[in-house]
Amino acid sequence: MSAALSPPEDRGGPAQPLLSVKGLLKHFPVKKGLLGGVSAKVRAVDGIDFEVLKGETLGVVGESGCGKSTTARLLLSLIDPTAGEIVFDGERVGSRALSLKAFRRQCQMVFQDSYSSLNPRLTIEASVAFAPQVHGLPRREAVARARDLLARVGLDPRRFAERYPHELSGGQRQRVNIARALALQPRLIILDEAVSALDKSIEAQVLNLLMDLKEEFGLTYIFISHDLNVVRFISDRVMVMYLGKVAEIGRSDDVFSRAQHPYTAALLSSMPSLDPDNRTEVAPLAGDPPNPIDPPPGCRFHTRCPLAEPVCSAKEPPLAVTDGSHRAACLAVQPGSGHSLAPPAAGSEMAA
Amino acid sequence: MAVLAQHSVVEGPAPKATGYWTGVWRRLRRDPVAIAAGLVILALILMAIFAPYLAPADPYRTSTLRRLRPVGTAGYPLGSDELGRDMLSRLIFGARLSLFMGITPVVLAFGIGSAIGVLAGYVGGWVNTAIMRTIDVFYAFPSVLLAVALSGALGAGFGNALVSLTVVFVPQIARVAEAVTTQVRSRDYVEAARASGAGGFTIVRVHVLGNVLGPIFVYSTSLISVSMILASGLSFLGLGTRPPEPEWGLMLNTLRTAIYVQPWLAALPGVMIFITSIAFNLLADGLRSAMDVKQ
Amino acid sequence: MTQPAIEIRNLRVTFAGVVRAVDGVDLTLAPGEVVALIGESGSGKSVTLRSLMRLHPPRRSKVEGTMTVAGQDVLAMSQRALADYRGATVAMIFQEPLLALDPVYTVGEQIVEVIRRHEKASKAEARARALELFQKVRIPSPERRLDAYPHEMSGGMRQRAMIALALACRPKVLLADEPTTALDATVQIQILLLLRDLQRELGLSIIFVTHDLGAAVEVADRIAVMYAGRIVEEGTARDLIRGPRHPYTIGLLKSRAEGALAKGSRLDAIPGSPPDLAHLPPGCPFAPRCPLAIDPCRADRPPPIPVGPGHTARCIRTDVSPTLLSPASRSDAAPA
């Protein structure tokens, strides 16, 4: 195997985050009027910071317009950020030490639409073998690797390698997309709603596959989904986004059992109960998520928040530590914020 | 292979893997209209190639005595024209120039237009704006007017007619190419290819061309009939082929004076143009649906 | 016994002569009852629903069996009767309201038009009723929203507007085709609760098609699970969630991520994929994926077998199927 495609090595050791994002910002201009004058901008991602630790699965949840898919595309430099930087294992992406092409080898993505993400005119074997060839692996070796990977994702290459995407089912196509993402032996895979379009019985198969592959190849995942059950199941840590901002981030158990942000709490109680004797009686939130073109001032969530107070529309809450590694951007849990529910300020350690 | 055993996809009898073009051919074969149109075109092309063997008489030999004989005259199965030349032979020989004038400008425009359109569509941004607005200037003229104006400016003649027809079709094909490319460029597989670190040229070659040339080809096929009609029109106006060359459009022109004397005779070249253009249009329609994978 | 709101007997729908999308569905709805049709893509749930509106193109599809809605034979209706039936007796809501609403008219105009097509009402009367409907589906500032075009509304508002449009002519039966699938979680629950309230208030019978068990439990009295064109299990929502008997239903419940025992444990996935509807196996269509399948399962199609009051399962192994529910019997022994 050519030296150019040996698995990338760990540089900073296990304690250094694999990915660290600082002040990531993306505004899309909205053209209005005949002359194309820019009069508004969509604040798709509006200054977010987070880290992805080596070997973990970071779940990202949020509703449409929260910026989770834009974040995924920004991380892969498929679109250019308005501001902010991305550091991969200690090196800034795009710097001399880590070129964009070298970074892309180590970070791959699986998209939601399994059909649209495969070239309809290529056999699935050719689709999987494409990326290694781009990085200089001879065709014969690339195809051998593709067939090996197809086998690993459960598609017998003798039966499937020569087929075209339209000859496969949705679940099978998503397995091909996973194989393609693995073809460069990346360290980080971004799964953007990768199981959302699949039927429930197939979704479970693919989730099991993803967990096994993670163990086998020592992968790190960013798992983006709107399905809280799936995120809870697969993630070590969870990040909740609302209108381009991080609302809450922390260990999965903490976020799901002790949600600090009222939006997280509302999302959780919006999940159907699956208990015929305990149906949901009151919707936790009214109305739709607001438009990211013109987000409300202060806390973005105050227009729908049951705990909102005047201070919430005046002051933008920082993403602050609430306990341990658990952080939330809500004034109601931040000491000295001026919110009536805020815990007392100054040094007094939180009791219970 | 432990993973394979665990995740292996259980499934019924697997359909045999088929290639893309095999599938297109299989679907096209089930479309009787397209097949009939294809056979008509094939027959026309064979007729053009083997014209010297098929034609019963010399298409250039005039006869002042036997002018404008009706269809069915002995020795003149389809009659004779205003100079006493055998109509059947002229129609058979006419297929050569007429098909050539129909197909060549479209082939040339397909190459040039696709290149321009794919470039504009894939690069996007101001390159796209610059190219497409220029194209729009040409597109704004009605095709007939543009062809006539260009031919007139370049001067009458066969080669100039080809050039002007090509120029007429380039903007049309480029616009389609740009639209299809823009659409394909936003597909996730192109994003995935970019995310794998591939360069623009590789992505266009592997992922874009294969998916855009099909639709552009289908659209171009439908232009062949337009090209034939425009070429006939140029000849009719005296800007394309010149007498005594047999060409359907030119024949239609020279026979127009005979329309009150021998209406059937005068209509014959028109019938040939009509059949050919209908055949190309129907074949294009058939191709369009046969190339739709989801059927 | 009152006349049922919907009675479907042995419904079969075939496309292009070979694809048996619906293969013998029987379903009865009492007036004011809500039944959820659950199934994966290709299970025939949406096809069944569309058959009730006779939405399938007659040239490319064959619909057999009998369907009676509010005493009317759906398959025997003339085009004229059908036009009256659609909207006034049965109305339908869809997954994507943007496709169901006309983009060039305001939502209010569309409701007024539907009312005036079915009833003798003046424009003002129809408009007043449209306003009332908007209040009923709880659209804030309804007066103003009546004059909005569909694209000017948010996803949740559009879905409410479509429900208002569906209810414009006081139908007795509402057919809902995945109405909450495309919505965000916090909006989905609002629409589910709205449907439940409207059903109670108006005494509607609703067939609610979804692939999401959770959404079904929130609104349905009864649940019917479809697989490969047939209803494989039917019962009250409680019976079906607490005591499922068909191995497919059990598999669906067990493969859910929230049912996983612990983080990092594997999910109990159903192996394999759904069958090709053009080449259905002779026996039970689920047999190739079923951990309990025995030879008779592969030979004949199982009939519906009663397993409790109002609870049936098309499975000849319902005597042993509850053992699948216990965590001890993991489906490791699934056939390869």
Short mmCIF file of N, CA and C in Angstrom, two decimals, chain A residues 73 76-78 101 104 107-108 111 113 115-122 130-131 134-135 148 151-156 159-160 162-164 166-167 172 175 180 184 205 208-209 212 216, chain B residues 1 3-4 6-9 11-21 27 186-199 202-203 206-211 214 291 293-294:
data_model
loop_
_atom_site.label_atom_id
_atom_site.label_comp_id
_atom_site.label_asym_id
_atom_site.label_seq_id
_atom_site.Cartn_x
_atom_site.Cartn_y
_atom_site.Cartn_z
N ARG A 73 -21.04 21.42 7.25
CA ARG A 73 -20.39 21.82 6.00
C ARG A 73 -19.23 22.77 6.25
N LEU A 76 -16.09 20.77 7.26
CA LEU A 76 -15.39 20.14 6.13
C LEU A 76 -14.90 21.15 5.10
N SER A 77 -15.07 22.44 5.40
CA SER A 77 -14.71 23.51 4.45
C SER A 77 -15.42 23.35 3.12
N LEU A 78 -16.62 22.81 3.14
CA LEU A 78 -17.42 22.77 1.90
C LEU A 78 -17.97 24.16 1.63
N LYS A 101 -6.29 19.69 1.95
CA LYS A 101 -6.39 18.35 1.37
C LYS A 101 -6.00 17.29 2.41
N ARG A 104 -8.85 16.94 4.83
CA ARG A 104 -10.01 16.24 4.28
C ARG A 104 -9.80 14.73 4.25
N CYS A 107 -11.01 13.64 7.70
CA CYS A 107 -12.35 14.01 8.15
C CYS A 107 -13.31 13.79 7.00
N GLN A 108 -14.27 12.90 7.19
CA GLN A 108 -15.20 12.58 6.11
C GLN A 108 -16.63 12.76 6.59
N PHE A 111 -23.90 11.80 4.28
CA PHE A 111 -25.04 12.72 4.13
C PHE A 111 -26.36 12.01 4.39
N ASP A 113 -29.26 12.12 2.45
CA ASP A 113 -29.95 11.55 1.29
C ASP A 113 -29.03 10.52 0.62
N TYR A 115 -29.45 8.58 -1.78
CA TYR A 115 -29.47 8.50 -3.23
C TYR A 115 -28.67 9.64 -3.85
N SER A 116 -28.94 10.84 -3.37
CA SER A 116 -28.27 12.01 -3.93
C SER A 116 -26.78 12.02 -3.61
N SER A 117 -26.35 11.25 -2.61
CA SER A 117 -24.93 11.32 -2.29
C SER A 117 -24.11 10.27 -3.02
N LEU A 118 -24.73 9.52 -3.93
CA LEU A 118 -23.96 8.61 -4.77
C LEU A 118 -24.14 8.99 -6.23
N ASN A 119 -23.04 9.00 -6.96
CA ASN A 119 -23.10 9.31 -8.38
C ASN A 119 -23.86 8.19 -9.10
N PRO A 120 -25.02 8.50 -9.71
CA PRO A 120 -25.85 7.44 -10.30
C PRO A 120 -25.16 6.71 -11.45
N ARG A 121 -24.11 7.30 -12.00
CA ARG A 121 -23.47 6.71 -13.17
C ARG A 121 -22.25 5.88 -12.82
N LEU A 122 -21.91 5.79 -11.54
CA LEU A 122 -20.77 4.98 -11.14
C LEU A 122 -21.27 3.75 -10.39
N PHE A 130 -13.12 5.96 -5.46
CA PHE A 130 -12.77 7.27 -6.03
C PHE A 130 -11.79 8.05 -5.15
N ALA A 131 -12.15 8.21 -3.87
CA ALA A 131 -11.33 9.07 -3.00
C ALA A 131 -9.90 8.56 -2.85
N VAL A 134 -7.93 9.62 -5.74
CA VAL A 134 -7.62 11.05 -5.70
C VAL A 134 -6.35 11.28 -4.89
N HIS A 135 -6.18 10.47 -3.84
CA HIS A 135 -5.01 10.65 -2.98
C HIS A 135 -3.85 9.77 -3.41
N ASP A 148 -13.04 -4.52 0.05
CA ASP A 148 -12.88 -4.90 1.45
C ASP A 148 -13.84 -4.10 2.33
N ALA A 151 -17.43 -5.20 2.05
CA ALA A 151 -17.65 -6.39 2.87
C ALA A 151 -17.83 -6.01 4.33
N ARG A 152 -17.02 -5.04 4.78
CA ARG A 152 -17.11 -4.66 6.19
C ARG A 152 -18.42 -4.00 6.55
N VAL A 153 -19.05 -3.30 5.59
CA VAL A 153 -20.33 -2.69 5.90
C VAL A 153 -21.49 -3.62 5.57
N GLY A 154 -21.19 -4.88 5.28
CA GLY A 154 -22.25 -5.87 5.12
C GLY A 154 -22.76 -6.04 3.71
N LEU A 155 -22.02 -5.54 2.72
CA LEU A 155 -22.45 -5.73 1.33
C LEU A 155 -21.43 -6.64 0.65
N ASP A 156 -21.81 -7.87 0.42
CA ASP A 156 -20.92 -8.85 -0.20
C ASP A 156 -20.44 -8.32 -1.55
N ARG A 159 -21.61 -9.75 -4.83
CA ARG A 159 -22.97 -9.50 -5.30
C ARG A 159 -23.25 -8.03 -5.55
N PHE A 160 -22.51 -7.16 -4.84
CA PHE A 160 -22.91 -5.76 -4.88
C PHE A 160 -21.94 -4.83 -5.62
N GLU A 162 -20.55 -4.39 -8.39
CA GLU A 162 -20.77 -3.88 -9.75
C GLU A 162 -22.12 -3.20 -9.93
N ARG A 163 -22.88 -3.10 -8.84
CA ARG A 163 -24.22 -2.54 -9.03
C ARG A 163 -24.19 -1.02 -9.02
N TYR A 164 -25.30 -0.45 -9.50
CA TYR A 164 -25.47 0.99 -9.52
C TYR A 164 -26.39 1.39 -8.37
N HIS A 166 -29.14 2.97 -8.03
CA HIS A 166 -30.59 2.80 -8.10
C HIS A 166 -31.01 1.35 -7.95
N GLU A 167 -30.03 0.44 -7.99
CA GLU A 167 -30.39 -0.97 -7.82
C GLU A 167 -30.35 -1.40 -6.36
N GLN A 172 -29.12 -0.07 2.03
CA GLN A 172 -27.90 -0.56 1.37
C GLN A 172 -27.07 0.60 0.85
N ARG A 175 -25.14 2.20 3.55
CA ARG A 175 -23.95 1.40 3.87
C ARG A 175 -22.82 1.74 2.89
N ARG A 180 -17.70 4.53 1.73
CA ARG A 180 -16.95 5.57 1.02
C ARG A 180 -16.28 6.50 2.02
N LEU A 184 -10.77 6.60 3.04
CA LEU A 184 -9.51 7.31 3.24
C LEU A 184 -8.95 7.07 4.63
N GLN A 205 -30.14 -1.43 12.29
CA GLN A 205 -29.01 -2.17 11.70
C GLN A 205 -27.84 -1.24 11.44
N ASN A 208 -26.07 -0.09 14.64
CA ASN A 208 -25.18 -1.14 15.14
C ASN A 208 -23.89 -1.17 14.33
N LEU A 209 -24.04 -1.07 13.02
CA LEU A 209 -22.86 -1.08 12.15
C LEU A 209 -21.92 0.08 12.51
N ASP A 212 -19.98 -0.62 15.63
CA ASP A 212 -18.91 -1.61 15.44
C ASP A 212 -17.73 -1.02 14.68
N GLU A 216 -13.82 -0.73 15.66
CA GLU A 216 -12.82 -1.40 14.84
C GLU A 216 -11.76 -0.44 14.32
N MET B 1 -13.47 -10.88 8.89
CA MET B 1 -14.80 -10.91 8.27
C MET B 1 -15.91 -11.08 9.30
N VAL B 3 -17.29 -8.88 10.99
CA VAL B 3 -18.28 -7.83 10.80
C VAL B 3 -19.22 -8.20 9.67
N LEU B 4 -18.66 -8.77 8.62
CA LEU B 4 -19.49 -9.15 7.48
C LEU B 4 -20.58 -10.11 7.91
N GLN B 6 -21.89 -10.48 10.75
CA GLN B 6 -22.88 -9.86 11.62
C GLN B 6 -23.82 -8.92 10.87
N HIS B 7 -23.28 -8.19 9.91
CA HIS B 7 -24.09 -7.15 9.29
C HIS B 7 -24.59 -7.52 7.91
N SER B 8 -24.27 -8.71 7.48
CA SER B 8 -24.59 -9.10 6.12
C SER B 8 -26.06 -8.82 5.80
N VAL B 9 -26.28 -8.25 4.66
CA VAL B 9 -27.63 -7.88 4.27
C VAL B 9 -28.35 -9.12 3.73
N GLU B 11 -31.23 -10.99 1.91
CA GLU B 11 -32.04 -10.49 0.82
C GLU B 11 -32.52 -11.64 -0.06
N GLY B 12 -33.57 -11.40 -0.80
CA GLY B 12 -34.08 -12.39 -1.73
C GLY B 12 -33.15 -12.52 -2.93
N PRO B 13 -33.61 -13.18 -3.99
CA PRO B 13 -32.77 -13.35 -5.17
C PRO B 13 -32.34 -11.98 -5.70
N ALA B 14 -31.04 -11.82 -5.88
CA ALA B 14 -30.52 -10.52 -6.28
C ALA B 14 -30.78 -10.30 -7.77
N PRO B 15 -31.31 -9.11 -8.13
CA PRO B 15 -31.43 -8.83 -9.56
C PRO B 15 -30.02 -8.72 -10.14
N LYS B 16 -29.87 -9.15 -11.35
CA LYS B 16 -28.56 -9.13 -11.95
C LYS B 16 -28.12 -7.68 -12.14
N ALA B 17 -26.88 -7.43 -11.80
CA ALA B 17 -26.37 -6.08 -11.95
C ALA B 17 -26.31 -5.72 -13.42
N THR B 18 -26.83 -4.55 -13.76
CA THR B 18 -26.81 -4.13 -15.16
C THR B 18 -26.16 -2.77 -15.25
N GLY B 19 -25.50 -2.52 -16.37
CA GLY B 19 -24.87 -1.24 -16.59
C GLY B 19 -25.90 -0.19 -16.92
N TYR B 20 -25.46 1.07 -16.87
CA TYR B 20 -26.38 2.17 -17.13
C TYR B 20 -26.93 2.11 -18.55
N TRP B 21 -26.01 1.95 -19.52
CA TRP B 21 -26.47 1.98 -20.91
C TRP B 21 -27.27 0.75 -21.27
N ARG B 27 -34.91 -0.11 -21.67
CA ARG B 27 -36.12 0.71 -21.58
C ARG B 27 -36.51 1.27 -22.94
N SER B 186 -24.86 20.76 -7.12
CA SER B 186 -25.35 20.86 -5.74
C SER B 186 -25.67 19.50 -5.14
N ARG B 187 -25.53 18.43 -5.92
CA ARG B 187 -25.82 17.10 -5.38
C ARG B 187 -24.79 16.72 -4.32
N ASP B 188 -25.22 15.89 -3.39
CA ASP B 188 -24.32 15.50 -2.30
C ASP B 188 -23.11 14.73 -2.80
N TYR B 189 -23.23 14.00 -3.93
CA TYR B 189 -22.06 13.23 -4.34
C TYR B 189 -20.93 14.14 -4.83
N VAL B 190 -21.29 15.31 -5.33
CA VAL B 190 -20.24 16.26 -5.71
C VAL B 190 -19.63 16.86 -4.44
N GLU B 191 -20.48 17.15 -3.46
CA GLU B 191 -19.98 17.62 -2.16
C GLU B 191 -19.04 16.58 -1.56
N ALA B 192 -19.48 15.32 -1.62
CA ALA B 192 -18.65 14.25 -1.04
C ALA B 192 -17.31 14.16 -1.75
N ALA B 193 -17.33 14.36 -3.07
CA ALA B 193 -16.08 14.30 -3.82
C ALA B 193 -15.18 15.47 -3.43
N ARG B 194 -15.78 16.65 -3.23
CA ARG B 194 -14.98 17.79 -2.77
C ARG B 194 -14.42 17.49 -1.39
N ALA B 195 -15.26 16.90 -0.54
CA ALA B 195 -14.81 16.60 0.82
C ALA B 195 -13.70 15.57 0.83
N SER B 196 -13.56 14.79 -0.24
CA SER B 196 -12.49 13.80 -0.26
C SER B 196 -11.20 14.42 -0.77
N GLY B 197 -11.23 15.70 -1.10
CA GLY B 197 -10.00 16.38 -1.49
C GLY B 197 -9.75 16.39 -2.99
N ALA B 198 -10.74 15.98 -3.80
CA ALA B 198 -10.54 15.94 -5.24
C ALA B 198 -10.55 17.35 -5.81
N GLY B 199 -9.78 17.56 -6.88
CA GLY B 199 -9.73 18.86 -7.53
C GLY B 199 -10.90 19.05 -8.49
N THR B 202 -10.92 16.88 -11.79
CA THR B 202 -11.26 15.48 -11.56
C THR B 202 -12.76 15.34 -11.29
N ILE B 203 -13.30 16.24 -10.50
CA ILE B 203 -14.73 16.14 -10.17
C ILE B 203 -15.56 16.29 -11.43
N VAL B 206 -15.12 12.99 -13.54
CA VAL B 206 -15.69 11.75 -13.02
C VAL B 206 -17.16 11.91 -12.66
N HIS B 207 -17.48 13.03 -12.00
CA HIS B 207 -18.82 13.10 -11.42
C HIS B 207 -19.79 13.99 -12.18
N VAL B 208 -19.29 14.98 -12.91
CA VAL B 208 -20.22 15.91 -13.55
C VAL B 208 -20.55 15.49 -14.98
N LEU B 209 -19.50 15.27 -15.79
CA LEU B 209 -19.76 15.01 -17.22
C LEU B 209 -20.72 13.85 -17.43
N GLY B 210 -20.47 12.74 -16.75
CA GLY B 210 -21.31 11.57 -16.93
C GLY B 210 -22.78 11.85 -16.66
N ASN B 211 -23.04 12.79 -15.77
CA ASN B 211 -24.42 13.06 -15.41
C ASN B 211 -25.06 14.19 -16.19
N GLY B 214 -25.74 13.29 -20.84
CA GLY B 214 -26.97 12.60 -21.26
C GLY B 214 -28.09 13.57 -21.55
N MET B 291 -33.61 7.39 -20.39
CA MET B 291 -32.45 7.74 -19.58
C MET B 291 -32.84 8.04 -18.14
N VAL B 293 -33.47 6.87 -14.83
CA VAL B 293 -33.14 5.62 -14.14
C VAL B 293 -34.30 5.10 -13.32
N LYS B 294 -35.12 6.02 -12.80
CA LYS B 294 -36.11 5.59 -11.80
C LYS B 294 -37.29 4.86 -12.40
#
